[in-house]
mmCIF file of C-alpha atoms in Angstrom:
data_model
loop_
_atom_site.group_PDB
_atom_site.id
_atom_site.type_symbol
_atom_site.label_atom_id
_atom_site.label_comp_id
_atom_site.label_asym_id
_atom_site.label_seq_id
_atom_site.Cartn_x
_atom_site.Cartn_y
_atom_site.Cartn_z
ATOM 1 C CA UNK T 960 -139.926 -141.236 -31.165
ATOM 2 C CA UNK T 961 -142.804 -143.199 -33.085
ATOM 3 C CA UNK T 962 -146.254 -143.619 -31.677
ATOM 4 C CA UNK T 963 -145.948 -146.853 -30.480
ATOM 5 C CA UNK T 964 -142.737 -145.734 -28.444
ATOM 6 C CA UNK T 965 -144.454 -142.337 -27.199
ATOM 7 C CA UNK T 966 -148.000 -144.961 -26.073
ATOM 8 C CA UNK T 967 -145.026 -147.521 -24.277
ATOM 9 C CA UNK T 968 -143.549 -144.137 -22.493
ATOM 10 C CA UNK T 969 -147.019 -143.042 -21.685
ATOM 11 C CA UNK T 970 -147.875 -146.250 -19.958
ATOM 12 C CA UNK T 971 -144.807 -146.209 -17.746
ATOM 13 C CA UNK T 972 -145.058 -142.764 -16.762
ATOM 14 C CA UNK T 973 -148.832 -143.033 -15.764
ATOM 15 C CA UNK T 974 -147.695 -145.843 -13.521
ATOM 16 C CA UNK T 975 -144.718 -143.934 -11.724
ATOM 17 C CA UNK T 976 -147.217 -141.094 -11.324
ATOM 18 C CA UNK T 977 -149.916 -143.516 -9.837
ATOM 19 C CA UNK T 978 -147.043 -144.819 -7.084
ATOM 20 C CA UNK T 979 -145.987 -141.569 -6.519
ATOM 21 C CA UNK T 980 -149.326 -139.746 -5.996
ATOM 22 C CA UNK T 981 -148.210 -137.359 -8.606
ATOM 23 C CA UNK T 982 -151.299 -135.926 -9.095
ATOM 24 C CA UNK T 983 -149.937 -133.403 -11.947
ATOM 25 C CA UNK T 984 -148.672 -135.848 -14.556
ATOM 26 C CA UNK T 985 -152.037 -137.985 -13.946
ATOM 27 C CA UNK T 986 -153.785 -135.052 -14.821
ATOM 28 C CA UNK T 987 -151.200 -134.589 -18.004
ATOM 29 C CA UNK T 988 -151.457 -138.102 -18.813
ATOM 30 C CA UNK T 989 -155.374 -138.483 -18.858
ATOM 31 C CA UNK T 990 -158.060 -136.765 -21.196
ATOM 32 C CA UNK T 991 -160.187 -134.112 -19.231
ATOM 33 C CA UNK T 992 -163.024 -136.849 -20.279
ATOM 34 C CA UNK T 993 -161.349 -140.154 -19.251
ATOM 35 C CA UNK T 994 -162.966 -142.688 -17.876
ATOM 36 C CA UNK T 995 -161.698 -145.410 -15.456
ATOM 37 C CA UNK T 996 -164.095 -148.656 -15.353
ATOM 38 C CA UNK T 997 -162.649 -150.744 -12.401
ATOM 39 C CA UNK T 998 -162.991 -154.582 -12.201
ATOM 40 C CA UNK T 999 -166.442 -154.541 -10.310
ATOM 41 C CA UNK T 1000 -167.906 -152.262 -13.195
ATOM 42 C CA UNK T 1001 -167.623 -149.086 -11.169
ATOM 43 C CA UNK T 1002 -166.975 -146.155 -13.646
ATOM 44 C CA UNK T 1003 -164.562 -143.331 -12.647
ATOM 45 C CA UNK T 1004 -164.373 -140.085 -14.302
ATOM 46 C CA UNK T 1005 -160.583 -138.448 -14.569
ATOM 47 C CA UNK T 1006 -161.245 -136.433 -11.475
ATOM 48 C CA UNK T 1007 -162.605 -138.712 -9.068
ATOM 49 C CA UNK T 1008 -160.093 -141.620 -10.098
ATOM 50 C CA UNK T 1009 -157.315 -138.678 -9.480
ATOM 51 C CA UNK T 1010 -159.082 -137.598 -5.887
ATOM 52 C CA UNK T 1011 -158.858 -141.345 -4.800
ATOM 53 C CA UNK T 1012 -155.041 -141.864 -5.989
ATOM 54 C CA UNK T 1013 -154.484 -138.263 -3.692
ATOM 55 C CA UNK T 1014 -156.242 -139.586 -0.980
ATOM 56 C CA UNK T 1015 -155.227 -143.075 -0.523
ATOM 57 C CA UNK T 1016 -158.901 -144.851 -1.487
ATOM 58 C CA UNK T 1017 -156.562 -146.179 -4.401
ATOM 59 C CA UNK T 1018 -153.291 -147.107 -3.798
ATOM 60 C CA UNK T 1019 -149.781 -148.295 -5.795
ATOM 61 C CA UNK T 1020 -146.645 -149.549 -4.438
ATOM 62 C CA UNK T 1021 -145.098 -150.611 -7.184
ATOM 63 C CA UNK T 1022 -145.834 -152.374 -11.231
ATOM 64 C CA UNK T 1023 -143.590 -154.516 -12.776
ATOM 65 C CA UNK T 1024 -144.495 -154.628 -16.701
ATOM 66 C CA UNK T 1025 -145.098 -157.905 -18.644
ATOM 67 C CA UNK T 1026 -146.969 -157.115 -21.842
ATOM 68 C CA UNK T 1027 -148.165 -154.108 -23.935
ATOM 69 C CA UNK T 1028 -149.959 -154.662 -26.736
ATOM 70 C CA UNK T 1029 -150.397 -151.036 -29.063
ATOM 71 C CA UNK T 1030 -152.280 -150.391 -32.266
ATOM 72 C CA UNK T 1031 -152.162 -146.811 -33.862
ATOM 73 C CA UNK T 1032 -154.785 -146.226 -36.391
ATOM 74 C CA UNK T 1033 -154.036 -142.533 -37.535
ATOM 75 C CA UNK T 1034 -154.940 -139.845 -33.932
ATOM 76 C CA UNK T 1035 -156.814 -142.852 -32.624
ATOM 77 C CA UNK T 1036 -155.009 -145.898 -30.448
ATOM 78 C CA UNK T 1037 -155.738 -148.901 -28.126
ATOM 79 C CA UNK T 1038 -153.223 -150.502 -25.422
ATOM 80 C CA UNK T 1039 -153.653 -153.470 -23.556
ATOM 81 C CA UNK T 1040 -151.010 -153.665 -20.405
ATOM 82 C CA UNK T 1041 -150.258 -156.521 -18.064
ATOM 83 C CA UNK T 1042 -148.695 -155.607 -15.441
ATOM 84 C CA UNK T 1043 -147.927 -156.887 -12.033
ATOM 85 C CA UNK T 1044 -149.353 -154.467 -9.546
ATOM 86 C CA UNK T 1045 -148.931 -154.291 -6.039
ATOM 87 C CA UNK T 1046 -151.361 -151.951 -4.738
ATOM 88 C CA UNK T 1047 -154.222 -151.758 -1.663
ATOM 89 C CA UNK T 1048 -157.178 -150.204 -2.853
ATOM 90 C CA UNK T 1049 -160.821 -149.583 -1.310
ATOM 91 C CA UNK T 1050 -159.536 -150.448 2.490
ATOM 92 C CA UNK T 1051 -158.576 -153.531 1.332
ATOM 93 C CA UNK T 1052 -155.241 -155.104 1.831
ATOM 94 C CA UNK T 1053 -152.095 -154.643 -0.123
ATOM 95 C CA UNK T 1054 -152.244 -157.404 -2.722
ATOM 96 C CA UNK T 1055 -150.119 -157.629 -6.048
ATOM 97 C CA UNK T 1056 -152.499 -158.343 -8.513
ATOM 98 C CA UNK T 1057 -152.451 -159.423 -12.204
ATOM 99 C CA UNK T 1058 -154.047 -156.637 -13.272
ATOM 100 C CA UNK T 1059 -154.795 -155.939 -17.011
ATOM 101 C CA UNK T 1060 -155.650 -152.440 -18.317
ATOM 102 C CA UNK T 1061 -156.953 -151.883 -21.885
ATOM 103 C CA UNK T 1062 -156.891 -148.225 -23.049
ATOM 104 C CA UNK T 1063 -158.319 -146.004 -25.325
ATOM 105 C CA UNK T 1064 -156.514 -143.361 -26.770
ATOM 106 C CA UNK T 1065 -156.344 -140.138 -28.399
ATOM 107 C CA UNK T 1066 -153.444 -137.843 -30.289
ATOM 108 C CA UNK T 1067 -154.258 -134.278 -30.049
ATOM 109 C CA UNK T 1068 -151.560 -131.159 -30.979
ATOM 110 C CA UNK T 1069 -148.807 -134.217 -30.991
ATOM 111 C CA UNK T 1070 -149.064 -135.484 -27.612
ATOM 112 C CA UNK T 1071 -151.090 -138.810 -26.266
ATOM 113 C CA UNK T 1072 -153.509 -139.390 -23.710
ATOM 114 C CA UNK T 1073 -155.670 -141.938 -22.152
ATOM 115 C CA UNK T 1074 -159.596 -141.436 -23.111
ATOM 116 C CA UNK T 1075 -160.807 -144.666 -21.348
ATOM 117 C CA UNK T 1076 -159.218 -147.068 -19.544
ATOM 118 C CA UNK T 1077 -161.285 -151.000 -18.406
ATOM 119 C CA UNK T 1078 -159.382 -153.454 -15.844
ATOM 120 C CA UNK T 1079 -160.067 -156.729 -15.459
ATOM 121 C CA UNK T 1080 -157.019 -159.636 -14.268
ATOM 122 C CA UNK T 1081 -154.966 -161.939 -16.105
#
């Protein structure tokens, strides 16, 4: 499998593990350092943004994928996913939302993970 198709893979596993509160593969799937930065600005670290997907501050019914967009440049990539989410997050109401996520990534010992993630709508 080349890069691009291991980032594509990546992308849809992080998003089973988010509706399934599979707290092991987000850990798998996400850089000890990651950073979430949420529409409002609020930053995340990988820990916290875990916590709230395991306690139900943030959560995911279901995604349906539209776009990915990947560029490899040697150990280094970005990703920018659209995706249709349907999720209910900060005691709001369960809304599907539009929601575009652009990554940072990073290849270390052959396997991919997310460094930095930024959402914002589409």
């Amino acid at each position: 499998m080349n890069d691009k198709s291991q980032i594509e893979a990546l992308y849809l596993e992080m998003y089973k593990a988010m509706v399934e509160k599979d707290t092991a593969t987000l850990s798998r799937v996400h850089a000890d350092d990651f950073v979430l930065i949420h529409m409002t600005g609020m930053h995340q670290s990988k820990q916290v943004y875990i916590q709230s997907i395991a306690n139900g501050t943030l959560n995911y019914y279901s995604a349906e994928h539209e776009q990915m967009d990947i560029r490899v440049n040697g150990n280094k990539a970005t990703l920018t996913g659209r995706s249709r989410v349907n999720a209910a997050v900060f005691g709001g109401g369960r809304h599907t939302w539009r929601l575009q996520l652009y990554f940072d990534l990073v290849k270390e010992d052959g396997k991919w993970r997310f460094t930095l993630a930024r959402a914002s709508t589409y």
